[in-house]
Structure formats: C-alpha cells, structure tokens
Amino acid sequence: MQFFQQLSQIKTLNSKVLITIVMGTLSILLGSIVIIGWYTHELTLIQVLPQFVPMQYNTALGFILCGIGILTVLSHHFFISKAVSLAIIFIALLTLIQYIFRVDFGIDQLFMEHYIDLLTSQPGRMAPNTALCFVLTGLAIFIASHQWQGKYKLGTLELIGFFILSLSILALYGYILGAESAYGWSNLTRMAIHTAIGFIFLGVGIITYTWSMETMKIASIPMWIPAVIWLGGLLFDLALPLGVAAGIIYVPLIFCAIWFAQPYASFIFAAIGIFLTILGYFASAPLGENWMVLSNRTLSIFVLIVVSILVYFRRALEIELAGVRLKMEANNTALKRSNEELDNFAHIASHDLKEPLRAIHNHSQFLLEDYENELDEAGVKKLNRLIYLTNRMEKLISDLLYYSRLGREKLAVTETDLNLVISDIKNTMKDQLVSKNVRVKVAEPLPIITCDQVRITELFRNLISNAIKYNDNDEKVIEIGFEEMPENSNVSATRFYVKDNGIGISEEFHIDIFRIFRRLHGPKKYGEGTGSGLTFVKKIVEQHGGKIWCESIPGQGTTFYFTIEREASWNS
Ligand code: ADP
C-alpha cells in the first residue's frame, strides 16, 4: 500500500514517468497472465496460437520481476530493485551459460514441469535471445537503482533500452513476416511472440525512464526524432532483405547527435546503428552472394564509425567554441561594467574635489590680498605658489572630469567631412600657426567618415597642437593623411596619420605617453600641459573601434597613426 502511495507521489510525474509506470505494470501483467496460463493449462495464454512457441515459465517470472524492478526504481525502493535486478541477471546468465557450455543446472523446470515443448530445444528453457534481453534489462534496473551519477549513466541506460527494443522488434517482425531466424537463434528455443511484446514494454519503459531523468535539456530536437529514424531504419532494412549496405540508413541517426549537448551521443547512435546492421544481417535471409552481403554490411559499419567520429569532433569543437564565446562575452560585460564604474568613480571624485579646492584657492587669494603687507617676501612667494598649485590641480581635475564624461556620454554619430574638420581647426588656430611658422600639409583630400564630429575634431586638434608644441624647428611641418586598410585585412578600417618634424619620442615611452597625466617634460619646457591630451585621443579612437600608436625617431619627428572602422560597427 505504502509502495503505491509513494509511486503516486513521484514529484516529477510527467508523461515520460507515466509511460514508464504503464510499461512496468504491463510487464507484470503479462508475466502474471502467462503464469496463470501454466497453472490452469490455458494454452492460448502460454502460446497465443497453437503453432507458436510457448512463453517459458521462467520468462514469465522474469517479466514480473522486471516490472517490479522498474516500479521500485521509480518509487525509490532501491534495495528491492537492486535485489530484483540481481535475481533477473542471475537466472538469465545461468540460462546463457547452460546454452554455451551445454550443461543443465536444473533451473529450467525448477518451478514448473513443462508440458508444452514446441520449438523448444530444452523443455522449460527460455530462448537465448530472451535470456540476453533479461541480462540487459536486469543490468539497466541495477544501474538505475545505483546512486552512481556519472555522466554516462543515462547514456548507458538509453543504449541498453534501445538494444532491448531492437531485439524485440526484430523478433516481432519475424512473427509478422514469417522469418523464423528473426526470433530464433540456430535451432535453439525460439522467443515467444508475447515475449517479444513484453520486451518492447521493457525497452520503452527503460528509454522513457532515462528521458524522464534528464534534468537538463540534453538535445535541441525532440527525442522522438532519433527514435523514429532508428525504427524506420530497422523496418526498412528488414523489409528489404537485399543485403545492400543497409546500415547506411542509420547515418541520419548519427547526425541527430549534432543537436545533443554531449558530443559522445554520436557514439551511442553509432553503436545502435552497428548493432542493428549486424542484427539485420542475421535476421534477413540474404539474396545473392553471401560474401557480398557480408562485405556490404561491413562497409556500412565502417561508414557508421567514420561518421560518428566526424560528428563527435565537430560537436566537441562546437561546444568548446561556444564555451570560449560565452567566456569572452562574460569578460566583455565585466570589463564594460568595470570601465563604467571607473568612469563614474572618476566623475564623482573629481566633481566633489573641485569644491574644497576652489575654497582653498579663494582663501589663499584672500590671504594674499588682506595680508600681503604683513607677510615677508618668502611668505608671499609661498602663497603665490599655493595659488599656482590650486590652479594646476583644478586643471587636472577638470581633465579627469572631462575624461570620465568622454566615457559616460554616448557618441553623436554623423557623416563627417574631415576636410572641413581640418580647415575648421586651421581657422581657429590661425594666429598660432602664423606666429610659430607652421605649415600644415593635408596629403590628399580626406574622406568623409561616420563618426562623432565633435570628438574627432578634438582628436585632430590635440594631435596638431602637440605637433606644434613639441617642435624646436624653425619651420614646423605637419602632414595629415590617410590610407584605406586593404580589403582583405581582417579589419575594415581607414588608417589616418599626423606626422611632424618635431623633437620625437624615444621608444621606451611610446606606450607610456597615452597614460593619463603622463608627461615627458617639466612644466617649464614645451609649455604647460596636464599630460591628458593623448589619453583623450586614445579614448576617442577606441570609442570609434580603432587603435592608436606612434612611430618616432628622436630629433627627427613623430607620426601618430590611428584607425577608424569603416562600417561603424562600434556604434551598435
Ligand atoms: P601634454 O601635451 O599635456 O603634456 P599629452 O597627453 O598630449 O599631454 O602628451 C603626453 C606627452 O607625450 C607629452 O608630455 C610629450 O612629452 C609627449 N608628446 C606628445 N605629442 C608629442 C609629439 N608630437 N612629439 C613629441 N612628444 C610628444
């Protein structure tokens, strides 16, 4: 009673579990009916038709045990299910040993004196294929009862389920089409027709059990598709006993593995295909030359193995790539978030620092104005220095604020004519260009690009003013140009350059100069600066999906190169 209550309380009572329960129950019913038949001498129950082989008493007992095994696995009575599975394996193995070693342990008629021995090699002995199916079923129940949670557990169970189902369908097919070799091996006892049906129950029960146990979705196609291909292939092979390379029909089955989470699914499908190909050979009476049929089947098996290996590697690679992609996406998101946090931090910090700084500045100013006469020369000098330093710090903080704003604000992308950008910069810097004797050569008509016009203008202005600032030549020459990156290069970008004939930068600083507040000179030399111009430039380039670097020969000049992606894919 408690057992049935537990069975009805199975948490994941879905259609697959229900089918498993029905299959287990049908197996018990079948075995019980046949046993009743043996006791009551009701031949229809034992044989179905008078010309058919009877279901042996041990076989009927086996079905009852298997049914109990399946139901106790579902209700988590693993002690019982394990004991039952061992009993089934024990009886079936002993039977097989009796066949192989031609011995008699007296188990065949232990419970029942057999009074029908039609198509039976030894009275009461179950058929060898029946015994094999029981060994497999017992094994499946044992594995299912075990706490072992290895990743191959469900795959193994499923494979066993398909083997049992294949053997039983083959036997049933033999009865329907009258092919005796399909349900009887050599001249040994045949498998009874209702035994075949019983194993269909058990095979289906085991398969639906494994499907119900899969906690995660293991395939992106419905599980019945490979099952239909498998069944269709088997029936096709049996219906056309031509001895052709019939195993090829199982190739689509292997391809189903592409939709499975585990790459080794291809091997499981290949094993099923190979098993069925071999079965098909024995089951169908081949027309034509026997050696040809045999070599055809061998060839099919070879093809199945090759296909399964190819599918396995493809799937394994796909899974690995997906893993790498996921990792990269996660890294990108984390990087983006940390960048945003940094920008926010810089914004808040610089914003809040400005206020006390302004107060220090104002107080120093008041102090100087009100007490200038009372202070000595050193005191006045120190106050002036304080005011200078607060001014400088204010500039640094403003730059930091601006830098964080660059990161926080979205780009305003438009079609931008760079010729207009450069002539605008030249106009605004006109006085400086004349007074410092600067010649700006725009090497070619510059292209029209998709970008944030304001930021790109700022980028060029920064590079041009540096080219003027860090230049000791009497005649300062600045060259601006571009070249399209070759179409076959892996980035579709335009490369720009700004070249000067200035003081140059020694190689060890080529990366350093892009760091914020990094300056290579003291404030007295080459004018005042905060060391953030190139950091802004770098950020703007990167926001446009590009890279920036420089080449330089100290004493001769520097060329800054940067790329801007053509497709504006960075904008998405
Ligand atoms: P700033 O000009 O305010 O110092 P930048 O970030 O623009 O800050 O430049 C960082 C440093 O890189 C400069 O201090 C300078 O030493 C060096 N630098 C930049 N542009 C050039 C150039 N065209 N030629 C030589 N040195 C340069």
Coordinates of C-alpha atoms and ligand atoms in Angstrom, one line a residue, residues 466-467 469-470 500 503-505 513 518-521 529-535 558 560, ligand 1:
N466 CA 51.2 68.6 -29.8
A467 CA 52.9 68.6 -33.1
K469 CA 54.2 72.3 -29.1
Y470 CA 56.9 69.6 -29.1
D500 CA 55.5 66.2 -37.5
I503 CA 61.6 66.6 -31.1
G504 CA 60.4 62.9 -31.4
I505 CA 59.7 60.4 -28.6
I513 CA 52.5 58.7 -23.3
R518 CA 51.9 61.3 -18.1
R519 CA 54.3 64.0 -19.3
L520 CA 57.8 63.6 -20.6
H521 CA 58.9 67.1 -19.7
G529 CA 50.2 70.8 -20.1
T530 CA 48.4 68.3 -17.9
G531 CA 49.5 65.1 -19.8
S532 CA 46.0 64.1 -20.6
G533 CA 45.6 65.2 -24.3
L534 CA 46.8 61.8 -25.7
T535 CA 44.7 59.9 -23.2
T558 CA 56.9 61.7 -34.7
F560 CA 50.8 59.2 -34.8
Ligands
ADP1 P1 50.5 67.2 -22.6 O1 50.8 67.7 -24.0 O2 49.6 68.0 -21.9 O3 51.8 67.0 -21.9 P2 49.7 64.7 -23.9 O4 49.0 63.6 -23.4 O5 49.2 65.4 -25.1 O6 49.9 65.8 -22.7 O7 51.2 64.2 -24.2 C1 51.9 63.4 -23.3 C2 53.4 63.6 -23.5 O8 53.7 63.0 -24.8 C3 53.8 65.0 -23.7 O9 54.2 65.5 -22.4 C4 55.0 64.9 -24.6 O10 56.2 64.6 -23.8 C5 54.8 63.7 -25.4 N1 54.3 64.1 -26.8 C6 53.0 64.2 -27.2 N2 52.9 64.5 -28.5 C7 54.2 64.6 -29.0 C8 54.8 64.9 -30.2 N3 54.1 65.2 -31.3 N4 56.2 65.0 -30.3 C9 56.9 64.7 -29.2 N5 56.4 64.4 -28.0 C10 55.1 64.4 -27.9

